């Protein structure tokens, strides 16, 4: 009898082989965690607001074995990522550099949380594009967090592991991100998005029903990363903090559309537009969830478009490539399209009827070529399950 191997099985076999070749013995296990697409709710997370990401069918897998000392050895198949070795007893967060800060940071934060982490050997492989706004960073953190939690016998809750991943990224990598990416990667379920309230950390799955509605979500990775992305992110956070302070609330989450006239009177013009994006974006997340529950995914196109306009004009985090991707997709039959992720580059998403997917893809490729822009990577994603042991 022959058994059919899926692509995932083949990747697992390849990774096990690579681990065994490198370390000279087999791994204790393989753990996988997905990247994510954010369907709605951009820059709302650090304003204690609402987000609606979904885990995607692209993931990062780590092969890991525990050691009986405190040595850590890290290898990745990604690009020119160099192999790293250190000792948990002498590790300090400020020593961490490059890609190893993610797995090392997770080990460090687990220990800070009281989990006794053994030394370990780890080999990473991934099909989440790096730096495309699909959160390859959270995929890596969550795969490592689940692996080390299980190997140390701690078996933390998924929400606790998501938080470990976020703290690793904030405190050891040094990126001041919110909790959305790690929650999506840990709590995603097949066919559903994760409706997450970033104030209390409570989440519920919301059925997306793309496949049965004859729809796909196309990701258009523009492959551009504008130089001001980090500075732009910090500046937006500062604007939001200033807006909340001047409006007399703890977080912009506490405002809604009825506060807009007062915000316009109180704030300078730019801060007002930043605040208006957050207020309306929170309402679009809630509106998207309502529409998905009552009318299904065909109904959410206009909200995707409105979100893109808000990010382009009010929050000013889009860029010509993202605008071109979203506009071209829409002009060629997409129900709706928006940039996704932190902005200033990365990816756009387009909700497209399965029948129109090839046409939209061709039109975007043609549009980019006509302007002499780098060829984008365009592929369909489906909502997938969150982190798991293989
Ligand atoms: P994004 O999360 O949008 O993909 P980030 O800049 O947040 O982009 O995270 C990308 C970084 O995460 C990479 O530069 C690298 O340091 C690390 N990383 C992600 N995936 C891998 C991998 N498979 N192997 C090694 N490092 C990785
Ligand atoms: Mg990231």
GROMACS .gro file of C-alpha atoms and ligand atoms in nm:
model
  418
    1UNK     CA    1   0.000   0.000   0.000
    2UNK     CA    2   0.126   0.347  -0.083
    3UNK     CA    3   0.049   0.651   0.126
    4UNK     CA    4   0.031   0.996  -0.025
    5UNK     CA    5   0.260   1.247   0.133
    6UNK     CA    6   0.135   1.602   0.159
    7UNK     CA    7   0.362   1.900   0.104
    8UNK     CA    8   0.368   1.945   0.483
    9UNK     CA    9   0.486   1.584   0.531
   10UNK     CA   10   0.765   1.639   0.281
   11UNK     CA   11   0.875   1.958   0.455
   12UNK     CA   12   0.877   1.777   0.790
   13UNK     CA   13   1.094   1.497   0.650
   14UNK     CA   14   1.335   1.748   0.493
   15UNK     CA   15   1.362   1.942   0.820
   16UNK     CA   16   1.418   1.626   1.025
   17UNK     CA   17   1.695   1.532   0.782
   18UNK     CA   18   1.856   1.875   0.801
   19UNK     CA   19   1.845   1.870   1.182
   20UNK     CA   20   1.993   1.520   1.197
   21UNK     CA   21   2.267   1.610   0.952
   22UNK     CA   22   2.365   1.920   1.144
   23UNK     CA   23   2.340   1.798   1.504
   24UNK     CA   24   2.422   1.429   1.450
   25UNK     CA   25   2.104   1.292   1.609
   26UNK     CA   26   1.728   1.310   1.556
   27UNK     CA   27   1.516   1.589   1.706
   28UNK     CA   28   1.279   1.526   1.998
   29UNK     CA   29   0.996   1.673   1.793
   30UNK     CA   30   0.875   1.924   1.536
   31UNK     CA   31   0.653   2.224   1.618
   32UNK     CA   32   0.488   2.450   1.364
   33UNK     CA   33   0.329   2.793   1.391
   34UNK     CA   34   0.165   2.994   1.111
   35UNK     CA   35   0.213   3.348   0.987
   36UNK     CA   36  -0.093   3.568   0.971
   37UNK     CA   37  -0.282   3.813   0.758
   38UNK     CA   38  -0.467   4.094   0.924
   39UNK     CA   39  -0.811   4.122   0.767
   40UNK     CA   40  -0.903   4.439   0.955
   41UNK     CA   41  -0.773   4.654   1.239
   42UNK     CA   42  -0.438   4.818   1.164
   43UNK     CA   43  -0.245   4.998   1.442
   44UNK     CA   44  -0.545   4.945   1.670
   45UNK     CA   45  -0.365   4.687   1.885
   46UNK     CA   46  -0.146   4.926   2.083
   47UNK     CA   47  -0.446   5.156   2.123
   48UNK     CA   48  -0.615   4.876   2.322
   49UNK     CA   49  -0.858   4.828   2.035
   50UNK     CA   50  -0.994   4.554   1.809
   51UNK     CA   51  -0.821   4.342   1.546
   52UNK     CA   52  -0.933   4.063   1.313
   53UNK     CA   53  -0.633   3.863   1.188
   54UNK     CA   54  -0.630   3.505   1.065
   55UNK     CA   55  -0.355   3.244   1.077
   56UNK     CA   56  -0.252   3.145   0.724
   57UNK     CA   57  -0.150   2.822   0.555
   58UNK     CA   58   0.214   2.928   0.556
   59UNK     CA   59   0.417   2.846   0.861
   60UNK     CA   60   0.748   2.819   1.038
   61UNK     CA   61   0.857   2.479   1.168
   62UNK     CA   62   1.124   2.416   1.429
   63UNK     CA   63   1.290   2.080   1.493
   64UNK     CA   64   1.410   2.081   1.853
   65UNK     CA   65   1.582   1.852   2.099
   66UNK     CA   66   1.647   1.918   2.465
   67UNK     CA   67   2.000   1.892   2.604
   68UNK     CA   68   2.101   1.796   2.955
   69UNK     CA   69   2.314   2.108   2.995
   70UNK     CA   70   2.234   2.479   2.943
   71UNK     CA   71   2.385   2.519   2.596
   72UNK     CA   72   2.164   2.651   2.315
   73UNK     CA   73   2.248   2.593   1.947
   74UNK     CA   74   2.037   2.762   1.679
   75UNK     CA   75   2.038   2.711   1.304
   76UNK     CA   76   1.804   2.839   1.032
   77UNK     CA   77   1.764   2.744   0.668
   78UNK     CA   78   1.668   3.106   0.600
   79UNK     CA   79   1.896   3.313   0.376
   80UNK     CA   80   2.228   3.396   0.533
   81UNK     CA   81   2.112   3.346   0.894
   82UNK     CA   82   2.427   3.240   1.079
   83UNK     CA   83   2.434   2.955   1.332
   84UNK     CA   84   2.445   3.080   1.691
   85UNK     CA   85   2.552   2.915   2.016
   86UNK     CA   86   2.523   3.049   2.372
   87UNK     CA   87   2.467   2.940   2.730
   88UNK     CA   88   2.142   3.014   2.910
   89UNK     CA   89   2.327   3.082   3.237
   90UNK     CA   90   2.531   3.366   3.090
   91UNK     CA   91   2.280   3.498   2.833
   92UNK     CA   92   2.170   3.861   2.867
   93UNK     CA   93   1.902   4.019   2.642
   94UNK     CA   94   2.142   4.290   2.526
   95UNK     CA   95   2.376   4.018   2.389
   96UNK     CA   96   2.111   3.894   2.147
   97UNK     CA   97   2.153   4.003   1.788
   98UNK     CA   98   2.014   3.922   1.445
   99UNK     CA   99   1.761   3.647   1.394
  100UNK     CA  100   1.870   3.452   1.702
  101UNK     CA  101   1.716   3.723   1.922
  102UNK     CA  102   1.373   3.573   1.845
  103UNK     CA  103   1.432   3.215   1.969
  104UNK     CA  104   1.677   3.329   2.238
  105UNK     CA  105   1.424   3.591   2.350
  106UNK     CA  106   1.152   3.328   2.383
  107UNK     CA  107   1.379   3.109   2.599
  108UNK     CA  108   1.472   3.412   2.810
  109UNK     CA  109   1.111   3.524   2.859
  110UNK     CA  110   1.000   3.169   2.948
  111UNK     CA  111   1.264   3.168   3.220
  112UNK     CA  112   1.152   3.513   3.337
  113UNK     CA  113   0.802   3.361   3.368
  114UNK     CA  114   0.942   3.086   3.594
  115UNK     CA  115   0.965   2.804   3.339
  116UNK     CA  116   1.293   2.610   3.377
  117UNK     CA  117   1.412   2.588   3.015
  118UNK     CA  118   1.671   2.319   2.934
  119UNK     CA  119   1.953   2.379   2.689
  120UNK     CA  120   1.837   2.285   2.340
  121UNK     CA  121   1.925   2.242   1.975
  122UNK     CA  122   1.695   2.401   1.720
  123UNK     CA  123   1.669   2.401   1.341
  124UNK     CA  124   1.422   2.640   1.172
  125UNK     CA  125   1.262   2.622   0.832
  126UNK     CA  126   0.978   2.838   0.703
  127UNK     CA  127   0.764   2.925   0.404
  128UNK     CA  128   0.640   3.252   0.553
  129UNK     CA  129   0.801   3.532   0.350
  130UNK     CA  130   1.023   3.738   0.578
  131UNK     CA  131   0.949   4.107   0.620
  132UNK     CA  132   0.637   4.090   0.400
  133UNK     CA  133   0.400   4.190   0.681
  134UNK     CA  134   0.282   3.829   0.728
  135UNK     CA  135   0.455   3.803   1.063
  136UNK     CA  136   0.733   3.554   1.008
  137UNK     CA  137   0.859   3.689   1.342
  138UNK     CA  138   0.551   3.574   1.538
  139UNK     CA  139   0.551   3.241   1.352
  140UNK     CA  140   0.908   3.183   1.471
  141UNK     CA  141   0.839   3.298   1.827
  142UNK     CA  142   0.525   3.088   1.862
  143UNK     CA  143   0.681   2.771   1.719
  144UNK     CA  144   0.972   2.809   1.963
  145UNK     CA  145   0.746   2.898   2.257
  146UNK     CA  146   0.527   2.592   2.207
  147UNK     CA  147   0.830   2.365   2.162
  148UNK     CA  148   1.015   2.488   2.473
  149UNK     CA  149   0.700   2.492   2.683
  150UNK     CA  150   0.636   2.126   2.600
  151UNK     CA  151   1.001   2.018   2.631
  152UNK     CA  152   1.030   2.180   2.973
  153UNK     CA  153   0.704   2.015   3.085
  154UNK     CA  154   0.544   2.352   3.161
  155UNK     CA  155   0.255   2.329   2.915
  156UNK     CA  156   0.150   2.692   2.941
  157UNK     CA  157  -0.183   2.815   2.804
  158UNK     CA  158  -0.181   2.935   2.443
  159UNK     CA  159  -0.252   3.292   2.548
  160UNK     CA  160   0.044   3.276   2.790
  161UNK     CA  161   0.269   3.150   2.510
  162UNK     CA  162   0.149   3.429   2.281
  163UNK     CA  163   0.244   3.674   2.551
  164UNK     CA  164   0.589   3.516   2.592
  165UNK     CA  165   0.642   3.565   2.217
  166UNK     CA  166   0.535   3.928   2.233
  167UNK     CA  167   0.761   3.996   2.532
  168UNK     CA  168   1.054   3.836   2.348
  169UNK     CA  169   0.992   4.069   2.054
  170UNK     CA  170   0.950   4.377   2.276
  171UNK     CA  171   1.224   4.315   2.532
  172UNK     CA  172   1.490   4.110   2.356
  173UNK     CA  173   1.449   4.187   1.983
  174UNK     CA  174   1.356   4.543   2.074
  175UNK     CA  175   1.051   4.585   1.847
  176UNK     CA  176   0.761   4.761   2.026
  177UNK     CA  177   0.481   4.551   1.873
  178UNK     CA  178   0.136   4.465   2.011
  179UNK     CA  179  -0.010   4.120   2.080
  180UNK     CA  180  -0.203   4.066   1.757
  181UNK     CA  181   0.050   3.860   1.562
  182UNK     CA  182   0.126   3.610   1.836
  183UNK     CA  183  -0.243   3.567   1.924
  184UNK     CA  184  -0.328   3.496   1.560
  185UNK     CA  185  -0.046   3.243   1.534
  186UNK     CA  186  -0.138   3.067   1.862
  187UNK     CA  187  -0.520   3.087   1.847
  188UNK     CA  188  -0.604   3.066   1.477
  189UNK     CA  189  -0.847   2.797   1.364
  190UNK     CA  190  -0.911   2.660   1.017
  191UNK     CA  191  -1.169   2.869   0.822
  192UNK     CA  192  -1.193   3.137   1.090
  193UNK     CA  193  -1.046   3.472   1.183
  194UNK     CA  194  -0.949   3.562   1.540
  195UNK     CA  195  -1.158   3.851   1.673
  196UNK     CA  196  -0.933   3.989   1.943
  197UNK     CA  197  -0.994   4.265   2.193
  198UNK     CA  198  -0.645   4.393   2.270
  199UNK     CA  199  -0.764   4.556   2.594
  200UNK     CA  200  -0.858   4.240   2.781
  201UNK     CA  201  -0.691   3.982   2.554
  202UNK     CA  202  -1.021   3.801   2.499
  203UNK     CA  203  -1.075   3.646   2.159
  204UNK     CA  204  -1.339   3.451   1.969
  205UNK     CA  205  -1.316   3.276   1.633
  206UNK     CA  206  -1.532   3.428   1.359
  207UNK     CA  207  -1.612   3.205   1.064
  208UNK     CA  208  -1.477   3.343   0.735
  209UNK     CA  209  -1.627   3.088   0.498
  210UNK     CA  210  -1.410   3.192   0.205
  211UNK     CA  211  -1.395   2.856   0.030
  212UNK     CA  212  -1.768   2.780   0.043
  213UNK     CA  213  -1.839   3.134  -0.080
  214UNK     CA  214  -1.613   3.087  -0.383
  215UNK     CA  215  -1.366   3.349  -0.260
  216UNK     CA  216  -0.993   3.363  -0.204
  217UNK     CA  217  -0.777   3.607  -0.016
  218UNK     CA  218  -0.489   3.709  -0.239
  219UNK     CA  219  -0.173   3.838  -0.077
  220UNK     CA  220   0.024   4.083  -0.289
  221UNK     CA  221   0.372   4.107  -0.141
  222UNK     CA  222   0.513   4.426  -0.292
  223UNK     CA  223   0.862   4.329  -0.164
  224UNK     CA  224   0.926   4.692  -0.080
  225UNK     CA  225   1.030   4.805   0.264
  226UNK     CA  226   1.059   5.179   0.291
  227UNK     CA  227   1.346   5.313   0.494
  228UNK     CA  228   1.124   5.513   0.729
  229UNK     CA  229   0.916   5.209   0.834
  230UNK     CA  230   1.058   5.189   1.188
  231UNK     CA  231   1.055   5.564   1.243
  232UNK     CA  232   0.706   5.585   1.095
  233UNK     CA  233   0.576   5.319   1.332
  234UNK     CA  234   0.720   5.497   1.635
  235UNK     CA  235   0.583   5.831   1.514
  236UNK     CA  236   0.231   5.684   1.476
  237UNK     CA  237   0.245   5.540   1.825
  238UNK     CA  238   0.351   5.879   1.958
  239UNK     CA  239   0.065   6.053   1.771
  240UNK     CA  240  -0.185   5.809   1.917
  241UNK     CA  241  -0.050   5.857   2.270
  242UNK     CA  242  -0.066   6.235   2.228
  243UNK     CA  243  -0.420   6.217   2.087
  244UNK     CA  244  -0.542   6.002   2.377
  245UNK     CA  245  -0.379   6.232   2.631
  246UNK     CA  246  -0.525   6.549   2.478
  247UNK     CA  247  -0.867   6.387   2.455
  248UNK     CA  248  -0.845   6.288   2.822
  249UNK     CA  249  -0.870   5.910   2.775
  250UNK     CA  250  -0.636   5.628   2.873
  251UNK     CA  251  -0.633   5.487   2.520
  252UNK     CA  252  -0.792   5.576   2.186
  253UNK     CA  253  -1.006   5.265   2.233
  254UNK     CA  254  -1.217   5.473   2.468
  255UNK     CA  255  -1.334   5.702   2.185
  256UNK     CA  256  -1.594   5.641   1.915
  257UNK     CA  257  -1.738   5.830   1.618
  258UNK     CA  258  -1.947   6.055   1.839
  259UNK     CA  259  -1.619   6.197   1.976
  260UNK     CA  260  -1.493   6.304   1.632
  261UNK     CA  261  -1.630   6.663   1.640
  262UNK     CA  262  -1.463   6.722   1.978
  263UNK     CA  263  -1.142   6.560   1.853
  264UNK     CA  264  -1.139   6.792   1.553
  265UNK     CA  265  -1.175   7.096   1.779
  266UNK     CA  266  -0.918   6.974   2.032
  267UNK     CA  267  -0.638   6.827   1.824
  268UNK     CA  268  -0.403   6.965   1.562
  269UNK     CA  269  -0.497   6.866   1.207
  270UNK     CA  270  -0.250   6.579   1.172
  271UNK     CA  271  -0.313   6.427   1.514
  272UNK     CA  272  -0.686   6.448   1.443
  273UNK     CA  273  -0.646   6.241   1.126
  274UNK     CA  274  -0.436   5.983   1.313
  275UNK     CA  275  -0.703   5.959   1.582
  276UNK     CA  276  -0.983   5.941   1.325
  277UNK     CA  277  -0.815   5.640   1.166
  278UNK     CA  278  -0.801   5.452   1.495
  279UNK     CA  279  -1.162   5.539   1.586
  280UNK     CA  280  -1.304   5.442   1.249
  281UNK     CA  281  -1.079   5.137   1.217
  282UNK     CA  282  -1.206   4.995   1.547
  283UNK     CA  283  -1.559   5.045   1.418
  284UNK     CA  284  -1.468   4.875   1.090
  285UNK     CA  285  -1.339   4.570   1.280
  286UNK     CA  286  -1.666   4.541   1.473
  287UNK     CA  287  -1.858   4.608   1.150
  288UNK     CA  288  -1.667   4.340   0.962
  289UNK     CA  289  -1.742   4.085   1.234
  290UNK     CA  290  -2.114   4.176   1.223
  291UNK     CA  291  -2.125   4.142   0.845
  292UNK     CA  292  -1.936   3.812   0.846
  293UNK     CA  293  -2.183   3.672   1.099
  294UNK     CA  294  -2.498   3.801   0.925
  295UNK     CA  295  -2.413   3.812   0.554
  296UNK     CA  296  -2.084   3.625   0.498
  297UNK     CA  297  -1.759   3.735   0.336
  298UNK     CA  298  -1.914   3.876   0.017
  299UNK     CA  299  -2.042   4.167   0.226
  300UNK     CA  300  -1.713   4.300   0.364
  301UNK     CA  301  -1.552   4.444   0.048
  302UNK     CA  302  -1.653   4.805   0.111
  303UNK     CA  303  -1.509   4.797   0.462
  304UNK     CA  304  -1.177   4.667   0.326
  305UNK     CA  305  -1.169   4.956   0.078
  306UNK     CA  306  -1.264   5.212   0.344
  307UNK     CA  307  -0.986   5.079   0.569
  308UNK     CA  308  -0.732   5.122   0.291
  309UNK     CA  309  -0.842   5.482   0.228
  310UNK     CA  310  -0.816   5.557   0.599
  311UNK     CA  311  -0.462   5.419   0.616
  312UNK     CA  312  -0.363   5.601   0.299
  313UNK     CA  313  -0.512   5.943   0.377
  314UNK     CA  314  -0.558   5.969   0.755
  315UNK     CA  315  -0.289   5.749   0.906
  316UNK     CA  316  -0.051   5.788   0.610
  317UNK     CA  317   0.113   5.446   0.635
  318UNK     CA  318   0.054   5.330   0.279
  319UNK     CA  319   0.296   5.383  -0.012
  320UNK     CA  320   0.264   5.402  -0.392
  321UNK     CA  321   0.325   5.029  -0.437
  322UNK     CA  322   0.056   4.930  -0.183
  323UNK     CA  323  -0.189   5.179  -0.336
  324UNK     CA  324  -0.120   5.044  -0.683
  325UNK     CA  325  -0.172   4.685  -0.563
  326UNK     CA  326  -0.502   4.764  -0.392
  327UNK     CA  327  -0.636   4.992  -0.669
  328UNK     CA  328  -0.546   4.751  -0.948
  329UNK     CA  329  -0.700   4.455  -0.765
  330UNK     CA  330  -1.021   4.652  -0.711
  331UNK     CA  331  -1.035   4.776  -1.072
  332UNK     CA  332  -1.010   4.416  -1.191
  333UNK     CA  333  -1.291   4.269  -0.989
  334UNK     CA  334  -1.171   4.234  -0.629
  335UNK     CA  335  -1.458   4.279  -0.382
  336UNK     CA  336  -1.226   4.484  -0.165
  337UNK     CA  337  -0.856   4.539  -0.108
  338UNK     CA  338  -0.636   4.697   0.155
  339UNK     CA  339  -0.278   4.712   0.269
  340UNK     CA  340  -0.216   4.487   0.569
  341UNK     CA  341   0.044   4.499   0.846
  342UNK     CA  342   0.235   4.794   0.981
  343UNK     CA  343   0.265   4.977   0.650
  344UNK     CA  344   0.534   5.164   0.448
  345UNK     CA  345   0.571   4.850   0.234
  346UNK     CA  346   0.496   4.484   0.283
  347UNK     CA  347   0.175   4.331   0.155
  348UNK     CA  348  -0.176   4.417   0.044
  349UNK     CA  349  -0.468   4.174   0.053
  350UNK     CA  350  -0.752   4.146  -0.195
  351UNK     CA  351  -1.075   3.956  -0.148
  352UNK     CA  352  -1.143   3.801  -0.485
  353UNK     CA  353  -1.388   3.558  -0.640
  354UNK     CA  354  -1.203   3.237  -0.729
  355UNK     CA  355  -1.294   3.295  -1.094
  356UNK     CA  356  -1.131   3.640  -1.097
  357UNK     CA  357  -0.811   3.548  -0.911
  358UNK     CA  358  -0.597   3.485  -1.219
  359UNK     CA  359  -0.715   3.809  -1.385
  360UNK     CA  360  -0.644   4.016  -1.074
  361UNK     CA  361  -0.301   3.862  -1.040
  362UNK     CA  362  -0.212   3.928  -1.404
  363UNK     CA  363  -0.340   4.286  -1.387
  364UNK     CA  364  -0.131   4.362  -1.077
  365UNK     CA  365   0.181   4.207  -1.233
  366UNK     CA  366   0.124   4.408  -1.552
  367UNK     CA  367   0.066   4.729  -1.357
  368UNK     CA  368   0.390   4.687  -1.159
  369UNK     CA  369   0.589   4.601  -1.472
  370UNK     CA  370   0.451   4.902  -1.660
  371UNK     CA  371   0.585   5.130  -1.387
  372UNK     CA  372   0.922   4.958  -1.373
  373UNK     CA  373   0.857   4.833  -1.018
  374UNK     CA  374   0.996   4.515  -0.867
  375UNK     CA  375   0.777   4.212  -0.950
  376UNK     CA  376   0.544   4.145  -0.658
  377UNK     CA  377   0.485   3.797  -0.519
  378UNK     CA  378   0.113   3.714  -0.540
  379UNK     CA  379  -0.044   3.408  -0.379
  380UNK     CA  380  -0.370   3.292  -0.221
  381UNK     CA  381  -0.392   3.220   0.151
  382UNK     CA  382  -0.654   3.035   0.352
  383UNK     CA  383  -0.726   3.060   0.724
  384UNK     CA  384  -0.542   2.779   0.901
  385UNK     CA  385  -0.498   2.627   1.245
  386UNK     CA  386  -0.266   2.789   1.497
  387UNK     CA  387   0.059   2.653   1.640
  388UNK     CA  388   0.082   2.276   1.688
  389UNK     CA  389   0.319   1.987   1.748
  390UNK     CA  390   0.355   1.776   1.434
  391LIG     P1  391   0.769   4.003   0.948
  391LIG     O1  392   0.731   3.956   1.083
  391LIG     O2  393   0.670   4.096   0.888
  391LIG     O3  394   0.802   3.893   0.853
  391LIG     P2  395   0.985   4.117   1.099
  391LIG     O4  396   1.088   4.218   1.065
  391LIG     O5  397   0.895   4.144   1.213
  391LIG     O6  398   0.903   4.089   0.964
  391LIG     O7  399   1.056   3.981   1.128
  391LIG     C1  400   1.150   3.927   1.036
  391LIG     C2  401   1.273   3.877   1.109
  391LIG     O8  402   1.238   3.757   1.183
  391LIG     C3  403   1.383   3.835   1.016
  391LIG     O9  404   1.465   3.944   0.981
  391LIG     C4  405   1.459   3.733   1.101
  391LIG    O10  406   1.542   3.798   1.194
  391LIG     C5  407   1.346   3.666   1.179
  391LIG     N1  408   1.299   3.545   1.111
  391LIG     C6  409   1.176   3.522   1.062
  391LIG     N2  410   1.169   3.399   1.005
  391LIG     C7  411   1.291   3.344   1.019
  391LIG     C8  412   1.350   3.217   0.980
  391LIG     N3  413   1.280   3.125   0.916
  391LIG     N4  414   1.480   3.197   1.012
  391LIG     C9  415   1.551   3.291   1.076
  391LIG     N5  416   1.502   3.409   1.115
  391LIG    C10  417   1.375   3.437   1.087
  392LIG    MG1  418   0.703   4.083   1.253
   0.00000   0.00000   0.00000
